[in-house]
Amino acid sequence: MPEDLVVDEINRNIYFTDSVRKHLAVCSLTGDACSVLVSDIEQPRAVAIHHNKRLVLYTDWGSKPAIAMVAMDGSNKKDLVSDGLVWPNGLAVDEILDRVYWSDAKKDTIESIHMDGSGRMVILDTVAKHPFSMAVFEDSLYWSDWEMQEIVSCNKFNGKDFKTLVKEAGIRPMGITLAHPLLIQSGPPSPCVDSPCSHVCLPKPLPSTEFTCACPSHLVLDSAGTACEDSSLTSTLLLSTSTHIYSLHPQTIGLTSHKAIGSIPSPGLLTSLAANSVDSMVYVVNRGAEQILAMDRETGSVNPVMYGDQFGAISYDPFSNNLFWVDVHKMSVVVHSLSSSANMVAVSSTSSPLSMVFVPEKNRLVVGENGKISIVQLGNPDVQEIVSYKLSSPGSLVYSAQADAVFIGDAASRAIYRWDWGTEEVVPVLENIGEVVSMAVKDGLLYWVEKSGTSLLWISIYN
């Protein structure tokens, strides 16, 4: 959740803190891209800029409260203040006096310090009731007060001339800023003018007149250090419509990054897909043309694997190069060798399997049926069954190695359940949601889509 933001007019960037993602990030004002500047901040709150020094300052409410500063390119991070703080909330920089002002919402104080860490002083003590956002201009400090629900000001040197500027019933002021011709920032010339950076350009610390390029989290800089390109170490989420498959990075800061990687010829109706972690192939069920297809994510080429109208859910085993699929007519799960094209029945059932996923980490096949999930080891007649009245229609299964659990999407129950590997119980994760039709896990998050829905939804697997 974004907490505070500040604009760098000179280098055309915007910096902001996010208390959920626990970082300080930067985006270009053109909207081209964003990049994380500082990660793993326990509880980031306010942010401000010292243009003449090319520094970004931010507060941290965490277990070790601090006011920290970092160069605009993310280097040279250090604490300016680390003692006598509880909830450092508002933050303002006076570039004329080279001082930083901050409010502490727990101590109800407003303090100030020089940029070199000297001359710390208390401006107001217990007068401000719950100061939130701050600004400074000429001889005055301005801040919003949550408890008093007003905007107030005082003299920045001694706290005198305390007065209420704005107070209106029903309005709780939060973030404030000042706009004035004298505040149009001047500072060192920007090295980012006409830079070759493909995404984000950041000025290096003074006295340097150079820049560095930054990328979104799923991309890396090329050898020239100016263009962002795909990383072989970054996993991709795949999303299909009835005829197209897209790759996307839904947790990328800024505009959602996605691209079409392929489409199927008419008649097309994609109903299931299985990713391949070994190479660039993706396997899909095209119900429209009654076939299973192999699509190359890199080239977009599409080739048939099998024909028929019997295909339900599919899953891929990268170790054996086998493709598992539900035969909706024979109420069974079939394994198809992509190496030899041979087929073999893996599971026969008295009821139609509704979902299925192969778990390579366990060398087990998990099958969802009405009222239960079954854990199958190929060649072993003993099948482990996890029976639960909660499972009305387990139509989607996905395994998370991080959680060592299988997540179960149940369309009839309008819920997502979880089965921890080796246990005997299915527990609810989310209830009273839409009809879940497909799920995936990536980077500690569970993603799903719902029938007739147009949104990609997610939740942490640790919630």
Short mmCIF file of N, CA and C in Angstrom, two decimals, residues 172-305:
data_model
loop_
_atom_site.label_atom_id
_atom_site.label_comp_id
_atom_site.label_asym_id
_atom_site.label_seq_id
_atom_site.Cartn_x
_atom_site.Cartn_y
_atom_site.Cartn_z
N ARG A 172 -10.93 14.52 7.29
CA ARG A 172 -9.74 14.12 8.03
C ARG A 172 -8.52 14.30 7.11
N PRO A 173 -7.83 15.43 7.21
CA PRO A 173 -6.70 15.68 6.31
C PRO A 173 -5.62 14.63 6.47
N MET A 174 -5.05 14.23 5.36
CA MET A 174 -3.96 13.25 5.40
C MET A 174 -2.73 13.85 4.74
N GLY A 175 -2.41 13.46 3.51
CA GLY A 175 -1.22 13.99 2.87
C GLY A 175 -1.37 15.44 2.47
N ILE A 176 -0.34 16.24 2.71
CA ILE A 176 -0.36 17.64 2.28
C ILE A 176 0.94 17.94 1.55
N THR A 177 0.91 18.97 0.71
CA THR A 177 2.11 19.47 0.04
C THR A 177 1.89 20.94 -0.24
N LEU A 178 2.92 21.62 -0.63
CA LEU A 178 2.85 23.05 -0.90
C LEU A 178 3.18 23.32 -2.37
N ALA A 179 2.44 24.22 -2.98
CA ALA A 179 2.71 24.64 -4.36
C ALA A 179 2.91 26.15 -4.37
N HIS A 180 4.08 26.59 -4.84
CA HIS A 180 4.40 28.01 -4.87
C HIS A 180 5.51 28.22 -5.89
N PRO A 181 5.48 29.33 -6.63
CA PRO A 181 6.54 29.56 -7.64
C PRO A 181 7.95 29.49 -7.05
N LEU A 182 8.12 29.90 -5.78
CA LEU A 182 9.45 29.86 -5.18
C LEU A 182 9.92 28.45 -4.88
N LEU A 183 8.99 27.50 -4.90
CA LEU A 183 9.34 26.12 -4.60
C LEU A 183 9.70 25.31 -5.84
N ILE A 184 9.65 25.96 -7.01
CA ILE A 184 10.10 25.26 -8.22
C ILE A 184 11.57 24.93 -8.04
N GLN A 185 11.86 23.65 -7.97
CA GLN A 185 13.17 23.23 -7.51
C GLN A 185 14.28 23.52 -8.52
N SER A 186 15.36 24.02 -7.97
CA SER A 186 16.59 24.16 -8.75
C SER A 186 17.64 23.30 -8.09
N GLY A 187 18.53 22.79 -8.86
CA GLY A 187 19.55 21.90 -8.32
C GLY A 187 20.54 21.57 -9.40
N PRO A 188 21.38 20.58 -9.16
CA PRO A 188 22.35 20.19 -10.18
C PRO A 188 21.64 19.78 -11.46
N PRO A 189 22.18 20.12 -12.62
CA PRO A 189 21.55 19.73 -13.88
C PRO A 189 21.35 18.22 -13.95
N SER A 190 20.29 17.82 -14.59
CA SER A 190 19.99 16.39 -14.65
C SER A 190 20.84 15.69 -15.70
N PRO A 191 21.51 14.60 -15.31
CA PRO A 191 22.25 13.81 -16.30
C PRO A 191 21.31 12.91 -17.10
N CYS A 192 20.02 12.90 -16.74
CA CYS A 192 19.08 12.00 -17.40
C CYS A 192 18.40 12.62 -18.62
N VAL A 193 18.72 13.87 -18.94
CA VAL A 193 18.15 14.49 -20.13
C VAL A 193 18.65 13.74 -21.36
N ASP A 194 17.70 13.23 -22.16
CA ASP A 194 18.03 12.49 -23.39
C ASP A 194 18.91 11.26 -23.10
N SER A 195 18.71 10.64 -21.94
CA SER A 195 19.50 9.45 -21.62
C SER A 195 19.03 8.27 -22.47
N PRO A 196 19.89 7.27 -22.67
CA PRO A 196 19.50 6.09 -23.46
C PRO A 196 18.78 5.02 -22.65
N CYS A 197 18.47 5.30 -21.38
CA CYS A 197 17.83 4.28 -20.54
C CYS A 197 16.47 3.89 -21.12
N SER A 198 16.23 2.60 -21.19
CA SER A 198 14.97 2.12 -21.78
C SER A 198 13.79 2.25 -20.82
N HIS A 199 14.06 2.29 -19.50
CA HIS A 199 12.97 2.29 -18.53
C HIS A 199 13.07 3.42 -17.51
N VAL A 200 14.03 3.36 -16.59
CA VAL A 200 14.15 4.39 -15.56
C VAL A 200 15.59 4.89 -15.54
N CYS A 201 15.74 6.23 -15.50
CA CYS A 201 17.07 6.85 -15.41
C CYS A 201 17.21 7.50 -14.04
N LEU A 202 18.31 7.19 -13.36
CA LEU A 202 18.56 7.72 -12.02
C LEU A 202 19.91 8.43 -11.99
N PRO A 203 19.96 9.65 -11.41
CA PRO A 203 21.26 10.35 -11.33
C PRO A 203 22.16 9.71 -10.30
N LYS A 204 23.43 9.63 -10.60
CA LYS A 204 24.40 9.12 -9.64
C LYS A 204 24.68 10.19 -8.58
N PRO A 205 25.22 9.78 -7.42
CA PRO A 205 25.48 10.75 -6.34
C PRO A 205 26.47 11.82 -6.78
N LEU A 206 26.30 13.01 -6.24
CA LEU A 206 27.25 14.10 -6.50
C LEU A 206 28.62 13.72 -5.94
N PRO A 207 29.70 14.16 -6.56
CA PRO A 207 29.77 15.17 -7.62
C PRO A 207 29.66 14.59 -9.04
N SER A 208 29.26 13.34 -9.18
CA SER A 208 29.17 12.73 -10.50
C SER A 208 28.14 13.46 -11.37
N THR A 209 28.42 13.52 -12.64
CA THR A 209 27.47 14.08 -13.62
C THR A 209 26.91 12.97 -14.50
N GLU A 210 27.02 11.73 -14.03
CA GLU A 210 26.56 10.59 -14.82
C GLU A 210 25.25 10.05 -14.26
N PHE A 211 24.73 9.04 -14.93
CA PHE A 211 23.46 8.43 -14.55
C PHE A 211 23.63 6.91 -14.51
N THR A 212 22.63 6.25 -13.93
CA THR A 212 22.55 4.79 -14.00
C THR A 212 21.14 4.42 -14.42
N CYS A 213 20.98 3.34 -15.15
CA CYS A 213 19.66 2.89 -15.60
C CYS A 213 19.14 1.81 -14.66
N ALA A 214 17.84 1.79 -14.47
CA ALA A 214 17.20 0.82 -13.58
C ALA A 214 16.07 0.13 -14.31
N CYS A 215 15.74 -1.08 -13.84
CA CYS A 215 14.74 -1.91 -14.51
C CYS A 215 13.65 -2.36 -13.55
N PRO A 216 12.48 -2.72 -14.08
CA PRO A 216 11.48 -3.42 -13.26
C PRO A 216 12.06 -4.73 -12.75
N SER A 217 11.44 -5.30 -11.70
CA SER A 217 12.01 -6.45 -11.02
C SER A 217 12.15 -7.69 -11.89
N HIS A 218 11.32 -7.81 -12.94
CA HIS A 218 11.38 -9.02 -13.76
C HIS A 218 12.34 -8.89 -14.94
N LEU A 219 13.01 -7.74 -15.06
CA LEU A 219 13.95 -7.52 -16.15
C LEU A 219 15.35 -7.24 -15.59
N VAL A 220 16.36 -7.36 -16.44
CA VAL A 220 17.73 -7.07 -16.06
C VAL A 220 18.36 -6.17 -17.12
N LEU A 221 19.40 -5.45 -16.72
CA LEU A 221 20.10 -4.59 -17.67
C LEU A 221 20.94 -5.42 -18.64
N ASP A 222 21.01 -4.96 -19.86
CA ASP A 222 21.86 -5.64 -20.85
C ASP A 222 23.32 -5.30 -20.60
N SER A 223 24.19 -5.84 -21.43
CA SER A 223 25.63 -5.65 -21.23
C SER A 223 26.05 -4.19 -21.35
N ALA A 224 25.28 -3.39 -22.11
CA ALA A 224 25.61 -1.98 -22.25
C ALA A 224 25.15 -1.16 -21.06
N GLY A 225 24.28 -1.73 -20.24
CA GLY A 225 23.82 -1.04 -19.05
C GLY A 225 22.76 0.00 -19.29
N THR A 226 22.08 -0.07 -20.44
CA THR A 226 21.07 0.96 -20.75
C THR A 226 19.69 0.38 -21.06
N ALA A 227 19.62 -0.82 -21.58
CA ALA A 227 18.34 -1.41 -21.98
C ALA A 227 17.99 -2.58 -21.05
N CYS A 228 16.72 -2.66 -20.69
CA CYS A 228 16.25 -3.75 -19.85
C CYS A 228 15.77 -4.91 -20.74
N GLU A 229 16.13 -6.11 -20.36
CA GLU A 229 15.76 -7.28 -21.14
C GLU A 229 15.29 -8.39 -20.22
N ASP A 230 14.67 -9.42 -20.81
CA ASP A 230 14.15 -10.53 -20.03
C ASP A 230 15.27 -11.26 -19.30
N SER A 231 14.94 -11.72 -18.10
CA SER A 231 15.90 -12.49 -17.31
C SER A 231 15.55 -13.97 -17.37
N SER A 232 16.55 -14.80 -17.55
CA SER A 232 16.32 -16.24 -17.58
C SER A 232 15.98 -16.79 -16.20
N LEU A 233 16.21 -16.01 -15.16
CA LEU A 233 15.96 -16.45 -13.79
C LEU A 233 14.57 -16.07 -13.30
N THR A 234 13.82 -15.33 -14.11
CA THR A 234 12.50 -14.85 -13.70
C THR A 234 11.41 -15.74 -14.26
N SER A 235 10.54 -16.24 -13.39
CA SER A 235 9.41 -17.04 -13.85
C SER A 235 8.29 -16.13 -14.35
N THR A 236 7.43 -16.69 -15.18
CA THR A 236 6.37 -15.93 -15.83
C THR A 236 5.02 -16.57 -15.56
N LEU A 237 4.03 -15.75 -15.30
CA LEU A 237 2.67 -16.25 -15.15
C LEU A 237 2.01 -16.27 -16.52
N LEU A 238 1.36 -17.39 -16.86
CA LEU A 238 0.67 -17.51 -18.14
C LEU A 238 -0.83 -17.41 -17.92
N LEU A 239 -1.48 -16.66 -18.80
CA LEU A 239 -2.92 -16.44 -18.71
C LEU A 239 -3.51 -16.61 -20.10
N SER A 240 -4.62 -17.36 -20.19
CA SER A 240 -5.22 -17.60 -21.50
C SER A 240 -6.63 -17.03 -21.57
N THR A 241 -6.98 -16.56 -22.75
CA THR A 241 -8.37 -16.28 -23.10
C THR A 241 -8.84 -17.47 -23.93
N SER A 242 -9.92 -17.32 -24.64
CA SER A 242 -10.41 -18.46 -25.44
C SER A 242 -9.49 -18.78 -26.62
N THR A 243 -8.72 -17.79 -27.08
CA THR A 243 -7.90 -18.02 -28.27
C THR A 243 -6.45 -17.57 -28.12
N HIS A 244 -6.11 -16.83 -27.07
CA HIS A 244 -4.75 -16.28 -26.94
C HIS A 244 -4.14 -16.66 -25.59
N ILE A 245 -2.80 -16.72 -25.56
CA ILE A 245 -2.04 -16.93 -24.33
C ILE A 245 -1.13 -15.74 -24.11
N TYR A 246 -1.11 -15.24 -22.88
CA TYR A 246 -0.30 -14.07 -22.53
C TYR A 246 0.65 -14.44 -21.39
N SER A 247 1.81 -13.81 -21.40
CA SER A 247 2.71 -13.88 -20.26
C SER A 247 2.64 -12.54 -19.54
N LEU A 248 2.64 -12.59 -18.21
CA LEU A 248 2.53 -11.35 -17.47
C LEU A 248 3.25 -11.45 -16.14
N HIS A 249 3.52 -10.29 -15.58
CA HIS A 249 4.17 -10.15 -14.28
C HIS A 249 3.29 -9.25 -13.43
N PRO A 250 2.25 -9.82 -12.79
CA PRO A 250 1.24 -9.00 -12.12
C PRO A 250 1.75 -8.22 -10.91
N GLN A 251 2.89 -8.62 -10.35
CA GLN A 251 3.40 -7.91 -9.19
C GLN A 251 4.41 -6.83 -9.55
N THR A 252 4.63 -6.61 -10.83
CA THR A 252 5.53 -5.54 -11.24
C THR A 252 4.94 -4.19 -10.85
N ILE A 253 5.78 -3.33 -10.29
CA ILE A 253 5.31 -2.01 -9.88
C ILE A 253 5.01 -1.19 -11.13
N GLY A 254 3.94 -0.41 -11.06
CA GLY A 254 3.57 0.45 -12.18
C GLY A 254 2.55 -0.22 -13.07
N LEU A 255 2.60 0.07 -14.34
CA LEU A 255 1.66 -0.50 -15.28
C LEU A 255 1.89 -2.01 -15.40
N THR A 256 0.81 -2.77 -15.49
CA THR A 256 0.92 -4.22 -15.62
C THR A 256 1.70 -4.59 -16.87
N SER A 257 2.68 -5.43 -16.70
CA SER A 257 3.52 -5.84 -17.82
C SER A 257 3.02 -7.18 -18.37
N HIS A 258 2.56 -7.18 -19.62
CA HIS A 258 2.11 -8.43 -20.22
C HIS A 258 2.33 -8.36 -21.73
N LYS A 259 2.42 -9.54 -22.33
CA LYS A 259 2.57 -9.59 -23.78
C LYS A 259 1.97 -10.87 -24.30
N ALA A 260 1.45 -10.83 -25.52
CA ALA A 260 0.89 -12.02 -26.15
C ALA A 260 2.03 -12.90 -26.63
N ILE A 261 1.95 -14.20 -26.29
CA ILE A 261 3.01 -15.11 -26.72
C ILE A 261 2.53 -16.07 -27.80
N GLY A 262 1.23 -16.08 -28.07
CA GLY A 262 0.74 -16.95 -29.13
C GLY A 262 -0.77 -17.02 -29.15
N SER A 263 -1.29 -17.55 -30.24
CA SER A 263 -2.73 -17.74 -30.39
C SER A 263 -2.97 -19.05 -31.13
N ILE A 264 -4.19 -19.55 -31.04
CA ILE A 264 -4.52 -20.80 -31.72
C ILE A 264 -5.44 -20.50 -32.89
N PRO A 265 -5.34 -21.31 -33.92
CA PRO A 265 -6.19 -21.06 -35.10
C PRO A 265 -7.66 -21.38 -34.81
N SER A 266 -8.54 -20.79 -35.59
CA SER A 266 -9.98 -21.04 -35.45
C SER A 266 -10.31 -22.45 -35.95
N PRO A 267 -11.28 -23.16 -35.35
CA PRO A 267 -12.06 -22.74 -34.18
C PRO A 267 -11.27 -22.93 -32.90
N GLY A 268 -11.29 -21.92 -32.03
CA GLY A 268 -10.49 -21.97 -30.82
C GLY A 268 -11.31 -21.81 -29.57
N LEU A 269 -11.03 -22.65 -28.59
CA LEU A 269 -11.62 -22.51 -27.26
C LEU A 269 -10.66 -23.17 -26.27
N LEU A 270 -9.75 -22.38 -25.72
CA LEU A 270 -8.77 -22.90 -24.77
C LEU A 270 -9.45 -23.16 -23.43
N THR A 271 -9.31 -24.36 -22.90
CA THR A 271 -9.95 -24.70 -21.64
C THR A 271 -8.97 -25.13 -20.56
N SER A 272 -7.75 -25.48 -20.93
CA SER A 272 -6.77 -25.90 -19.94
C SER A 272 -5.37 -25.72 -20.52
N LEU A 273 -4.40 -25.39 -19.67
CA LEU A 273 -3.03 -25.28 -20.15
C LEU A 273 -2.07 -25.78 -19.07
N ALA A 274 -0.93 -26.27 -19.53
CA ALA A 274 0.10 -26.80 -18.64
C ALA A 274 1.44 -26.24 -19.06
N ALA A 275 2.12 -25.56 -18.12
CA ALA A 275 3.41 -24.97 -18.44
C ALA A 275 4.49 -26.03 -18.40
N ASN A 276 5.61 -25.71 -19.03
CA ASN A 276 6.75 -26.61 -19.10
C ASN A 276 7.95 -25.88 -18.50
N SER A 277 8.46 -26.38 -17.38
CA SER A 277 9.57 -25.70 -16.70
C SER A 277 10.94 -26.05 -17.29
N VAL A 278 10.97 -26.95 -18.27
CA VAL A 278 12.24 -27.37 -18.86
C VAL A 278 12.61 -26.56 -20.09
N ASP A 279 11.63 -26.35 -20.96
CA ASP A 279 11.89 -25.59 -22.17
C ASP A 279 10.76 -24.58 -22.38
N SER A 280 10.61 -24.10 -23.60
CA SER A 280 9.66 -23.02 -23.86
C SER A 280 8.28 -23.51 -24.30
N MET A 281 8.02 -24.82 -24.20
CA MET A 281 6.75 -25.34 -24.66
C MET A 281 5.65 -25.18 -23.61
N VAL A 282 4.44 -24.88 -24.10
CA VAL A 282 3.23 -24.83 -23.28
C VAL A 282 2.20 -25.74 -23.94
N TYR A 283 1.54 -26.57 -23.14
CA TYR A 283 0.55 -27.50 -23.68
C TYR A 283 -0.84 -27.00 -23.32
N VAL A 284 -1.74 -27.00 -24.32
CA VAL A 284 -3.07 -26.44 -24.12
C VAL A 284 -4.12 -27.39 -24.70
N VAL A 285 -5.30 -27.36 -24.09
CA VAL A 285 -6.45 -28.07 -24.63
C VAL A 285 -7.27 -27.08 -25.43
N ASN A 286 -7.45 -27.37 -26.72
CA ASN A 286 -8.31 -26.56 -27.59
C ASN A 286 -9.61 -27.32 -27.80
N ARG A 287 -10.59 -27.02 -26.97
CA ARG A 287 -11.87 -27.71 -27.07
C ARG A 287 -12.58 -27.37 -28.37
N GLY A 288 -12.30 -26.20 -28.91
CA GLY A 288 -12.95 -25.79 -30.15
C GLY A 288 -12.61 -26.70 -31.31
N ALA A 289 -11.34 -27.13 -31.40
CA ALA A 289 -10.91 -28.01 -32.48
C ALA A 289 -10.68 -29.43 -31.99
N GLU A 290 -11.02 -29.72 -30.72
CA GLU A 290 -10.91 -31.05 -30.14
C GLU A 290 -9.49 -31.61 -30.30
N GLN A 291 -8.55 -30.94 -29.62
CA GLN A 291 -7.16 -31.37 -29.72
C GLN A 291 -6.35 -30.81 -28.55
N ILE A 292 -5.20 -31.44 -28.31
CA ILE A 292 -4.18 -30.88 -27.42
C ILE A 292 -3.07 -30.34 -28.29
N LEU A 293 -2.64 -29.11 -28.00
CA LEU A 293 -1.63 -28.46 -28.81
C LEU A 293 -0.38 -28.18 -27.98
N ALA A 294 0.76 -28.11 -28.65
CA ALA A 294 2.01 -27.67 -28.05
C ALA A 294 2.36 -26.32 -28.65
N MET A 295 2.52 -25.30 -27.80
CA MET A 295 2.84 -23.96 -28.28
C MET A 295 4.21 -23.55 -27.75
N ASP A 296 5.04 -23.03 -28.64
CA ASP A 296 6.36 -22.55 -28.26
C ASP A 296 6.25 -21.09 -27.83
N ARG A 297 6.59 -20.81 -26.57
CA ARG A 297 6.44 -19.45 -26.05
C ARG A 297 7.37 -18.46 -26.74
N GLU A 298 8.50 -18.94 -27.24
CA GLU A 298 9.48 -18.03 -27.84
C GLU A 298 9.13 -17.70 -29.29
N THR A 299 8.65 -18.70 -30.04
CA THR A 299 8.38 -18.46 -31.47
C THR A 299 6.90 -18.28 -31.76
N GLY A 300 6.04 -18.74 -30.85
CA GLY A 300 4.60 -18.66 -31.09
C GLY A 300 4.07 -19.77 -31.97
N SER A 301 4.93 -20.69 -32.40
CA SER A 301 4.48 -21.78 -33.28
C SER A 301 3.60 -22.76 -32.50
N VAL A 302 2.62 -23.35 -33.21
CA VAL A 302 1.65 -24.25 -32.59
C VAL A 302 1.61 -25.55 -33.37
N ASN A 303 1.71 -26.68 -32.65
CA ASN A 303 1.66 -27.99 -33.29
C ASN A 303 0.75 -28.92 -32.51
N PRO A 304 -0.03 -29.76 -33.22
CA PRO A 304 -0.92 -30.69 -32.52
C PRO A 304 -0.16 -31.82 -31.85
N VAL A 305 -0.66 -32.25 -30.68
CA VAL A 305 -0.09 -33.39 -29.97
C VAL A 305 -1.03 -34.58 -30.06
#
